[in-house]
Coordinates of N, CA and C in Angstrom, one line a residue:
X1 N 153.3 -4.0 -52.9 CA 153.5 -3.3 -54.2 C 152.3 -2.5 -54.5
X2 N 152.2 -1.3 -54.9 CA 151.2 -0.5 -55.2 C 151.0 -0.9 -56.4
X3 N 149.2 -0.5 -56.3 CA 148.3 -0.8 -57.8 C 148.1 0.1 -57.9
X4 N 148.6 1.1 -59.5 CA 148.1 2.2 -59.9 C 146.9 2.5 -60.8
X5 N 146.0 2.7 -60.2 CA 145.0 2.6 -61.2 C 145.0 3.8 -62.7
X6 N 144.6 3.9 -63.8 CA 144.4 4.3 -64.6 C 143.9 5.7 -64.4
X7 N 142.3 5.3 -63.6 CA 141.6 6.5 -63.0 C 140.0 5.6 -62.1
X8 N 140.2 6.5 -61.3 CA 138.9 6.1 -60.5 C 137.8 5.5 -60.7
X9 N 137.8 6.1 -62.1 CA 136.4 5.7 -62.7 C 136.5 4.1 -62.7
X10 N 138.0 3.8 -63.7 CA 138.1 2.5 -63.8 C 137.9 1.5 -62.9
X11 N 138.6 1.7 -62.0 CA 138.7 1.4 -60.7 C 137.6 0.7 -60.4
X12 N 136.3 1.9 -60.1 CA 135.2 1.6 -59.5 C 134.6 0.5 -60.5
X13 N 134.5 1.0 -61.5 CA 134.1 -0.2 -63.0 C 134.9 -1.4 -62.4
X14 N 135.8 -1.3 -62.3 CA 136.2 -2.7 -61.8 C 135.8 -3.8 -60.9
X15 N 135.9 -2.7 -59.5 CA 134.7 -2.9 -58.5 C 133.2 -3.5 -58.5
X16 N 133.1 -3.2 -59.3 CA 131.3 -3.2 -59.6 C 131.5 -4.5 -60.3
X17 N 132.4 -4.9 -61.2 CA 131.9 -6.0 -62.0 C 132.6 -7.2 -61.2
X18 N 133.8 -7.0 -60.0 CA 133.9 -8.4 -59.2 C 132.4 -8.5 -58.2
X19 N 132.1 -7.0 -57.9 CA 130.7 -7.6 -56.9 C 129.6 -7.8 -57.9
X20 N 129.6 -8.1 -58.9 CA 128.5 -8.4 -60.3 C 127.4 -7.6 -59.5
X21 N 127.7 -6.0 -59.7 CA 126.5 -4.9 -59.4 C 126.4 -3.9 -60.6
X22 N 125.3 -4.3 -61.3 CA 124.9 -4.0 -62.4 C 125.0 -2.6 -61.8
X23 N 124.4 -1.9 -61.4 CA 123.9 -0.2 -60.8 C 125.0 0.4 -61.3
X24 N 126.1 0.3 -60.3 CA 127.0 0.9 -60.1 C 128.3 0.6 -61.4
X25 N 128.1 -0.2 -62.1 CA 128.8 -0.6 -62.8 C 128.6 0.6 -64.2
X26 N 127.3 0.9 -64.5 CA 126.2 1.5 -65.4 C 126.2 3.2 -64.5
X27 N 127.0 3.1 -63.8 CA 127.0 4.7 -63.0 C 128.4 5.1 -63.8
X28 N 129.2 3.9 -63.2 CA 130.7 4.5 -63.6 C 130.9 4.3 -65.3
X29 N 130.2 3.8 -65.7 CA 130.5 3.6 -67.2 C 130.0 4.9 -67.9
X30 N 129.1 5.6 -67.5 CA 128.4 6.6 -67.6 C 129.5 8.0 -67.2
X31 N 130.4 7.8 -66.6 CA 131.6 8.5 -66.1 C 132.9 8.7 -67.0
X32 N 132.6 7.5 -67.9 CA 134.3 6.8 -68.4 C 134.2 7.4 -69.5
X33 N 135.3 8.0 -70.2 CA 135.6 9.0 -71.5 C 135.8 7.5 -72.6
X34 N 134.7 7.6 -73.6 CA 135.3 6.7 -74.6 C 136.8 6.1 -75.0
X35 N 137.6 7.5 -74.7 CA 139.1 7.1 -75.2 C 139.7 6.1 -73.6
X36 N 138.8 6.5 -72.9 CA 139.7 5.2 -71.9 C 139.0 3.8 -71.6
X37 N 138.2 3.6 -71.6 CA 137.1 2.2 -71.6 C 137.6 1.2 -71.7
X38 N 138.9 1.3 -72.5 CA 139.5 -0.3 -73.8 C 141.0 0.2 -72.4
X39 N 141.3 0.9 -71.6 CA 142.6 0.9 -71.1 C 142.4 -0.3 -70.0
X40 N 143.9 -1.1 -69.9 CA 143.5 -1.8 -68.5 C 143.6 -0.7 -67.4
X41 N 142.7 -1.6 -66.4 CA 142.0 -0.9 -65.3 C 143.6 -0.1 -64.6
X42 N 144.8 -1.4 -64.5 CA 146.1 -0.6 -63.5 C 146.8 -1.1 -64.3
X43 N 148.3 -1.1 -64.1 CA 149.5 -1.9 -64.8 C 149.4 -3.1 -64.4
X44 N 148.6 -3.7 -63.5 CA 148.2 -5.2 -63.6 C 147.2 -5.8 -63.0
X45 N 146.4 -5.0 -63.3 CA 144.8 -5.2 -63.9 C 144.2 -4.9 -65.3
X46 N 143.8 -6.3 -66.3 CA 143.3 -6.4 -67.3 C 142.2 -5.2 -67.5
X47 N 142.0 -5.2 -68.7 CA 140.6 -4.4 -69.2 C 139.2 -4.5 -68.8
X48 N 138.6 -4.1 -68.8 CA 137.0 -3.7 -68.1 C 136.4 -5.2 -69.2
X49 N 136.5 -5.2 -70.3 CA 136.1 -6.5 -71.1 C 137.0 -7.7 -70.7
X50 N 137.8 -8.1 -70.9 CA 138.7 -8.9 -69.7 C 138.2 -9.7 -68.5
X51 N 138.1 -8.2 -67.7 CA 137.8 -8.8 -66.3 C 136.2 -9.6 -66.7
X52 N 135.2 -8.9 -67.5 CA 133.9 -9.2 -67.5 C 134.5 -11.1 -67.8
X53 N 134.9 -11.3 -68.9 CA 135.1 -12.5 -69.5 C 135.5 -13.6 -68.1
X54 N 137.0 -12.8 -67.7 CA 137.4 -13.8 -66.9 C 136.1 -14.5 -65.4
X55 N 135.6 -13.1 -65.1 CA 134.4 -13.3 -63.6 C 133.4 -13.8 -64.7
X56 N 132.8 -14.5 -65.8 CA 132.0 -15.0 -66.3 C 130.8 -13.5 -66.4
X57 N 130.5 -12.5 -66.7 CA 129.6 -11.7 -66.1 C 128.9 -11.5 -67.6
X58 N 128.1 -12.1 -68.8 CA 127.4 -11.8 -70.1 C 127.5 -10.6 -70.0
X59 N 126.2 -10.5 -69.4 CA 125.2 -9.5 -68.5 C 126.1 -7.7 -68.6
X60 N 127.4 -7.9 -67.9 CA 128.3 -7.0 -67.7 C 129.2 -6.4 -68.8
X61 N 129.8 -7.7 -69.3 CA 129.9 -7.5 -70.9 C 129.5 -6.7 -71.4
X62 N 128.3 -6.8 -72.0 CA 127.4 -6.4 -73.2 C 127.5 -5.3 -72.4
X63 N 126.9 -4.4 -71.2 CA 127.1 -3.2 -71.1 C 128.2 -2.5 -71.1
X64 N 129.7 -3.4 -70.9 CA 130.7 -2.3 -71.3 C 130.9 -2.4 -72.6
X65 N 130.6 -3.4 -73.9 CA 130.3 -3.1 -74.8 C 129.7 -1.7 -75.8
X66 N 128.5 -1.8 -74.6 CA 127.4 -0.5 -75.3 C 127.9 0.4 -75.1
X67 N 128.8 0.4 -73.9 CA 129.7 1.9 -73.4 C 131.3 2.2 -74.3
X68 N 131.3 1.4 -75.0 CA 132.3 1.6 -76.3 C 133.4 1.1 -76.6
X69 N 133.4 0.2 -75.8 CA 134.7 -0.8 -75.1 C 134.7 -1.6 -76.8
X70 N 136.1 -2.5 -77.2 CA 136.4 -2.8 -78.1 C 135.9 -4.1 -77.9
X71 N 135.1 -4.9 -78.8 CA 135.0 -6.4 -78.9 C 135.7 -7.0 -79.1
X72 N 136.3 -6.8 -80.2 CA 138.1 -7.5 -80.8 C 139.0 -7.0 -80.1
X73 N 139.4 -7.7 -79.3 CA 140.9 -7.1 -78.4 C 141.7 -8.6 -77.9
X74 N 142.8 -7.8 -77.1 CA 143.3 -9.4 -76.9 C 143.3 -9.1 -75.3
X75 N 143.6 -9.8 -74.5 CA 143.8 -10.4 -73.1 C 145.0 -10.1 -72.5
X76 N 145.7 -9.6 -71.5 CA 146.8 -9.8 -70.9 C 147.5 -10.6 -71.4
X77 N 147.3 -12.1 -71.6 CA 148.4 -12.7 -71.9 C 147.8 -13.0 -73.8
X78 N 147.6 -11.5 -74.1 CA 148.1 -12.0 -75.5 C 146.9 -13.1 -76.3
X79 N 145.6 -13.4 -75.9 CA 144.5 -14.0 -76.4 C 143.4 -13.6 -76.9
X80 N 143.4 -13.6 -78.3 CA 141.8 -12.8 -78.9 C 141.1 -13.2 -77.5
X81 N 139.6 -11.8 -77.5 CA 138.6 -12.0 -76.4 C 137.8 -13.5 -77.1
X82 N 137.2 -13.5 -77.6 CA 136.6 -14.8 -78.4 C 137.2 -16.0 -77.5
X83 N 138.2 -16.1 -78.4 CA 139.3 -17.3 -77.9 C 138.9 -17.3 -76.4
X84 N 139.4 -16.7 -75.6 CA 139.4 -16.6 -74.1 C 137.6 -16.7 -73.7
X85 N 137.1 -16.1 -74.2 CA 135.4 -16.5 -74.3 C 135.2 -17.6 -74.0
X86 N 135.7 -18.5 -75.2 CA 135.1 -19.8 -75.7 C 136.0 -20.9 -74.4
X87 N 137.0 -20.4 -73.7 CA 137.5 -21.7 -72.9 C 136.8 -21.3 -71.3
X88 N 135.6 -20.4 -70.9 CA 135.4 -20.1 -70.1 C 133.8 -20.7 -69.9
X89 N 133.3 -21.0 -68.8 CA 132.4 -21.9 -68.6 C 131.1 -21.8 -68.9
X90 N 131.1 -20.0 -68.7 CA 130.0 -19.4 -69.4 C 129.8 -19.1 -70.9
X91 N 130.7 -20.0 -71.5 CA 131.5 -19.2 -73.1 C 130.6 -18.7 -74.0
X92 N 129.1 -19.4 -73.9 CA 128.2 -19.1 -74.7 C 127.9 -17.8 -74.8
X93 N 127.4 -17.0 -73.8 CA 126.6 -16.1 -73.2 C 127.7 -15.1 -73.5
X94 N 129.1 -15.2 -73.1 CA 129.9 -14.2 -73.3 C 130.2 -14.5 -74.7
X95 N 130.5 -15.5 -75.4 CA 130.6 -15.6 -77.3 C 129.3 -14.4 -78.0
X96 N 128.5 -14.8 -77.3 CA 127.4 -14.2 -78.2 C 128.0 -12.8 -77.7
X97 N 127.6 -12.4 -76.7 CA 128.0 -10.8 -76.5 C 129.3 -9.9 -77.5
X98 N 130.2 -10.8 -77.4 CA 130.7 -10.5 -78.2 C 130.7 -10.1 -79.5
X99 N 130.0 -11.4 -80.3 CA 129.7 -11.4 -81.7 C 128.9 -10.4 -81.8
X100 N 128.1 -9.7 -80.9 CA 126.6 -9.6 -81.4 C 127.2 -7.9 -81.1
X101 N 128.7 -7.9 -80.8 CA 129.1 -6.1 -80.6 C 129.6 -5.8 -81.7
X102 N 129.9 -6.9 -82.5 CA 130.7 -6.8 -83.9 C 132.3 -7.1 -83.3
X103 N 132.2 -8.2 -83.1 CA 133.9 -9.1 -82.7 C 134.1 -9.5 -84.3
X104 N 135.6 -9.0 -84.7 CA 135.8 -9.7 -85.8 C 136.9 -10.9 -86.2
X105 N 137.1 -11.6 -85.1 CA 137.9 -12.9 -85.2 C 137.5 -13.7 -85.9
X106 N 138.6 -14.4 -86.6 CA 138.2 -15.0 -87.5 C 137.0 -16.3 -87.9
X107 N 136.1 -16.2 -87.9 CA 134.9 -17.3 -86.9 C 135.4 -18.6 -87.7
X108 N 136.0 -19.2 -88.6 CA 136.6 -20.2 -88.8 C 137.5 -20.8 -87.9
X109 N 138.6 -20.1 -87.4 CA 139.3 -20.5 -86.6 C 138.4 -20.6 -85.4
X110 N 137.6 -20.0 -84.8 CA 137.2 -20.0 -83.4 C 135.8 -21.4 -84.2
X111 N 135.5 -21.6 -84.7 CA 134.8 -23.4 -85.3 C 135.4 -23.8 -84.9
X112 N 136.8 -24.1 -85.3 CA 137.8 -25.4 -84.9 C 137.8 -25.4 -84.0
X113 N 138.6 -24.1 -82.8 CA 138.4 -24.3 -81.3 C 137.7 -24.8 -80.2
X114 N 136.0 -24.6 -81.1 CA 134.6 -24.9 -80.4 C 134.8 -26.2 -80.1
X115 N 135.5 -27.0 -81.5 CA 135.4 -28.5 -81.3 C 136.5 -28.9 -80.2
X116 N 137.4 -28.1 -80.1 CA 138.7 -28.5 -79.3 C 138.4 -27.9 -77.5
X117 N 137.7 -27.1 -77.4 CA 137.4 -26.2 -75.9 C 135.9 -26.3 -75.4
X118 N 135.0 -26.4 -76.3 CA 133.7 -26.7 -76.0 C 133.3 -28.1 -75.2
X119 N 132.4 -28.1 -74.4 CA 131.9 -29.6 -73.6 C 130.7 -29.7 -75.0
X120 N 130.7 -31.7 -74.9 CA 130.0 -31.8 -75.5 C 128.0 -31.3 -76.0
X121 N 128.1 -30.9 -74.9 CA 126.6 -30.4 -74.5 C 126.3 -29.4 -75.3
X122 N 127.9 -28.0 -75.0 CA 128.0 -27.0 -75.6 C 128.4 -27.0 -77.4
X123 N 129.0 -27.7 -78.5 CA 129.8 -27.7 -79.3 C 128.4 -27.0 -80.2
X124 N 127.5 -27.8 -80.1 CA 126.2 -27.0 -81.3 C 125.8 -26.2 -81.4
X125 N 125.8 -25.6 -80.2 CA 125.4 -24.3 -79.8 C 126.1 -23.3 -80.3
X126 N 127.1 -23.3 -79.8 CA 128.3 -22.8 -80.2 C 128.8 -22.7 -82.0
X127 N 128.6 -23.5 -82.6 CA 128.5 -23.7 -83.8 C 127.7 -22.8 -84.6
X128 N 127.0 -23.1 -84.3 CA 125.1 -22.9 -84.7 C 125.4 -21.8 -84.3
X129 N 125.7 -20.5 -82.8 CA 126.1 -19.4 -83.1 C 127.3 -18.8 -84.2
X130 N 128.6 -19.8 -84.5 CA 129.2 -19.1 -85.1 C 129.0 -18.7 -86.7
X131 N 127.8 -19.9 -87.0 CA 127.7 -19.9 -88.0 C 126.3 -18.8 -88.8
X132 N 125.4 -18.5 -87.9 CA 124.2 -16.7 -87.3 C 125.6 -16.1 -87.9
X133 N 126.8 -15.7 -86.9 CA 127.9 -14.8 -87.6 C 128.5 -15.0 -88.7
X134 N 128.6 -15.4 -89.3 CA 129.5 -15.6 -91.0 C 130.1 -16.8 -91.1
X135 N 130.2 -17.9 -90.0 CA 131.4 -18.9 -90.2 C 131.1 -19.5 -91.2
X136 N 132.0 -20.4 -91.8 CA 131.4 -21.1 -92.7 C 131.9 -22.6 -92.4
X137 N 131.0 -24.1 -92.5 CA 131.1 -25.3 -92.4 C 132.1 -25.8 -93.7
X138 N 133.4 -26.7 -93.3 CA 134.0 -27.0 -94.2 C 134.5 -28.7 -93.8
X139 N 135.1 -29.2 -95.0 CA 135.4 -30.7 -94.7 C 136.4 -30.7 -93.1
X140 N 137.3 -29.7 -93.2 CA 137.9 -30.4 -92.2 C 137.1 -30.1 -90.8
X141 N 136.5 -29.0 -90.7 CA 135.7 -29.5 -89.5 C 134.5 -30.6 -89.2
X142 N 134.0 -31.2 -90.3 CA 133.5 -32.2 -90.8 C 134.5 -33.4 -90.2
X143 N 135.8 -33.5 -90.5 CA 136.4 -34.8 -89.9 C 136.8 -34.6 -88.5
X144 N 137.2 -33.4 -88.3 CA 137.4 -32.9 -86.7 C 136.3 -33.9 -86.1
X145 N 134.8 -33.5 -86.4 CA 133.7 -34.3 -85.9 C 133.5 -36.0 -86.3
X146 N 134.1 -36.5 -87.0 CA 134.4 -38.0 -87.4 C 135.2 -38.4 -86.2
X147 N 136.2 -37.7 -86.2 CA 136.8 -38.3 -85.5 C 136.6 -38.3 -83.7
X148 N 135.8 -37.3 -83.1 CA 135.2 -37.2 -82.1 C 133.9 -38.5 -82.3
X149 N 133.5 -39.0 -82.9 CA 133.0 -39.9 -83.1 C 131.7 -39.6 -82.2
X150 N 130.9 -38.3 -82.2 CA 129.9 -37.8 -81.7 C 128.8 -37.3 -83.3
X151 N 128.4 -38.6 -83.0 CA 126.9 -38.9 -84.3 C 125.6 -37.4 -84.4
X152 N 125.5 -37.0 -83.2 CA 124.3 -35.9 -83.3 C 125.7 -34.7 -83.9
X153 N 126.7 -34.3 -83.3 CA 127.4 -33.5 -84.1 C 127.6 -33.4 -85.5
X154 N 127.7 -35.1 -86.0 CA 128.5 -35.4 -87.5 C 126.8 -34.7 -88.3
X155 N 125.7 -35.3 -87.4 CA 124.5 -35.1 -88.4 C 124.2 -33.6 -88.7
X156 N 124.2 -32.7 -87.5 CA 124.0 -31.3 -86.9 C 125.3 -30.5 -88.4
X157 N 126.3 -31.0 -88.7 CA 127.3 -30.3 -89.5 C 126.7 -30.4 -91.2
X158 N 126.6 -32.2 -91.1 CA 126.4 -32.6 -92.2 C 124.9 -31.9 -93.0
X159 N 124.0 -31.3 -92.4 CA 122.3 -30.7 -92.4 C 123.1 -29.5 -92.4
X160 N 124.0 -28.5 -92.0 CA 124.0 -27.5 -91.9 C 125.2 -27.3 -92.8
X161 N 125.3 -28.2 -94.4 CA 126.1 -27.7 -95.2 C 127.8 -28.3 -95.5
X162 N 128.4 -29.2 -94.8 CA 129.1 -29.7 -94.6 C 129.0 -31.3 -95.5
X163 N 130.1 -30.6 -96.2 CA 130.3 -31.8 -97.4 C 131.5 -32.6 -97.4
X164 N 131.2 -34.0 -97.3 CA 132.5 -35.3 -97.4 C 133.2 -35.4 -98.9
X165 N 133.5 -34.5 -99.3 CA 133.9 -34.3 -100.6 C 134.8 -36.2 -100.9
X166 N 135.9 -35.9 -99.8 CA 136.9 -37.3 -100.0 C 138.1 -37.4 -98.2
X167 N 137.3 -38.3 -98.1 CA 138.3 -38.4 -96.5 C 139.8 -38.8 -96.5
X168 N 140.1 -38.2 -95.8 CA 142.0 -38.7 -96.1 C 142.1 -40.2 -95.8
X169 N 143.2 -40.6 -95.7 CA 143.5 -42.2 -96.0 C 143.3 -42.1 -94.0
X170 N 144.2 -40.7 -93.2 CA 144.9 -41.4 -92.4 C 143.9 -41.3 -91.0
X171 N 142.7 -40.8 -91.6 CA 141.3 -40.3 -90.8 C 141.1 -41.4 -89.5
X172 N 141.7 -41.1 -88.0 CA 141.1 -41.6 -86.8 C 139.5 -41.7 -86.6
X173 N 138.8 -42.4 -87.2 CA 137.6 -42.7 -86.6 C 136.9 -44.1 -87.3
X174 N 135.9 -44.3 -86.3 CA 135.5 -46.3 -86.8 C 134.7 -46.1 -87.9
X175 N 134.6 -47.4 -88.1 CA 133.7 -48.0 -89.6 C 132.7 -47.5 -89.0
X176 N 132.1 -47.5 -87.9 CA 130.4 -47.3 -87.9 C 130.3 -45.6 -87.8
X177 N 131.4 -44.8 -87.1 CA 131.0 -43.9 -87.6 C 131.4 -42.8 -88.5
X178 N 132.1 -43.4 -89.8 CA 132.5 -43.1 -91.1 C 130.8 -44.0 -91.7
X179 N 130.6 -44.9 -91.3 CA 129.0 -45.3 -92.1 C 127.8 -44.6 -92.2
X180 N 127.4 -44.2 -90.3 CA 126.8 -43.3 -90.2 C 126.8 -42.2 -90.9
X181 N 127.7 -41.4 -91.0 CA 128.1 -40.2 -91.7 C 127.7 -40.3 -93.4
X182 N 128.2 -41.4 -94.5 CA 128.0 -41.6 -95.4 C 126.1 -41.7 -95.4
X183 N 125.8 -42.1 -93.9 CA 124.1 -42.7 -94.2 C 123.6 -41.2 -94.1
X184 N 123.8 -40.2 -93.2 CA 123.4 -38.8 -93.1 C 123.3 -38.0 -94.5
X185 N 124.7 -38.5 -95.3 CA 124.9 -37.6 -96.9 C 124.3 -37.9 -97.7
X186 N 123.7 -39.2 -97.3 CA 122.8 -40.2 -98.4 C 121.0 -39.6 -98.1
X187 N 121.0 -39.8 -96.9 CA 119.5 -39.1 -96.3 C 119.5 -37.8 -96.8
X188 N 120.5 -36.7 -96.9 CA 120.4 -35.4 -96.9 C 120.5 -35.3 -98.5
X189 N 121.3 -36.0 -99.2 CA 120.8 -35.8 -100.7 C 119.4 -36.9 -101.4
X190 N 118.9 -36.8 -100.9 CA 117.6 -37.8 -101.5 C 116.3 -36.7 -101.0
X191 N 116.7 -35.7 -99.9 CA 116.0 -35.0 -99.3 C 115.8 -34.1 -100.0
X192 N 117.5 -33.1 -100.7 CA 117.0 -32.1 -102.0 C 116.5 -32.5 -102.8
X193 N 116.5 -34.3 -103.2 CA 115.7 -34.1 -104.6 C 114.5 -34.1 -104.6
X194 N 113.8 -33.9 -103.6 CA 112.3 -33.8 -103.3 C 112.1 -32.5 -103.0
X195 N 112.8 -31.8 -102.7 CA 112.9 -30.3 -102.7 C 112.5 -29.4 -103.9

């Protein structure tokens, strides 16, 4: 079956970011007319931001970023970049790139996902970046984290603005760590009043 590419330029941009060769990648992007940057590379080959995401490449990213490529876009099969970011192994490095091009997905939604797609190693991180961008900490990602029953998380939310206003009846997680949690809100308001 023939692959028709877009244009050469693309092509070679393509090229350059499966052999992760910065040079050449920074030659052809230097070639590429703003109005095509954001096109996929052929009728089935993804976009120049795409491919970066899927081959893990930050680094590669950010420069087809600077070259004018769209941060907010979706994926071949129909997936904010973000989204697709965050389930990839490198998700951090390419999240930030992202954010940091002006991605405007809704950083609420992509909180909840962190907790749902992120390794536990990664979730703070990842947090803690979405929330540098605009996110905001709310109850129910508060119980999301109860119920993962991961204590440096519940504390990490709870210090960074997250309030147990009233937990539902039907809340999945143990007495000790619905206690813990209650001891974090107690530590952290005794704290402002010395403030």
């Amino acid at each position: 079956m023939l692959n028709f590419f877009k244009s050469d330029r693309l092509a070679k941009a393509y090229q350059a970011i499966i052999a992760n060769d910065k040079e050449q990648l920074l030659k052809q992007l230097n070639k590429i007319k703003p109005n095509e940057v954001d096109l996929p590379v052929s009728d089935s080959t993804a976009s120049l931001v795409e491919i970066c995401i899927s081959q893990q490449q930050p680094k590669l990213l950010s420069l087809v970023l600077e070259h004018g490529a769209t941060p907010s876009g979706t994926t071949s099969d129909n997936i904010p970049y973000a989204m697709f970011a965050l389930k990839q192994e490198q998700s951090l490095s390419l999240l930030t790139a992202l954010l940091t091009a002006g991605n405007n997905e809704d950083r609420d939604t992509l909180l909840k996902h962190c907790l749902e797609h992120s390794s536990e190693a990664q979730r703070m991180l990842h947090i803690s970046l979405l929330l540098q961008h605009g996110a905001t900490i709310n109850d129910a990602l508060l119980i999301q984290a109860l119920e993962l029953g991961e204590r440096p998380l519940i504390h990490f939310l709870i210090n960074s603005g997250a309030e147990l206003s009233q937990l539902p009846q039907e809340i999945e997680a143990s007495d000790e760590t619905l206690s813990y949690a209650k001891q974090c809100l107690e530590d952290l308001r005794i704290r402002k009043m010395f403030l």
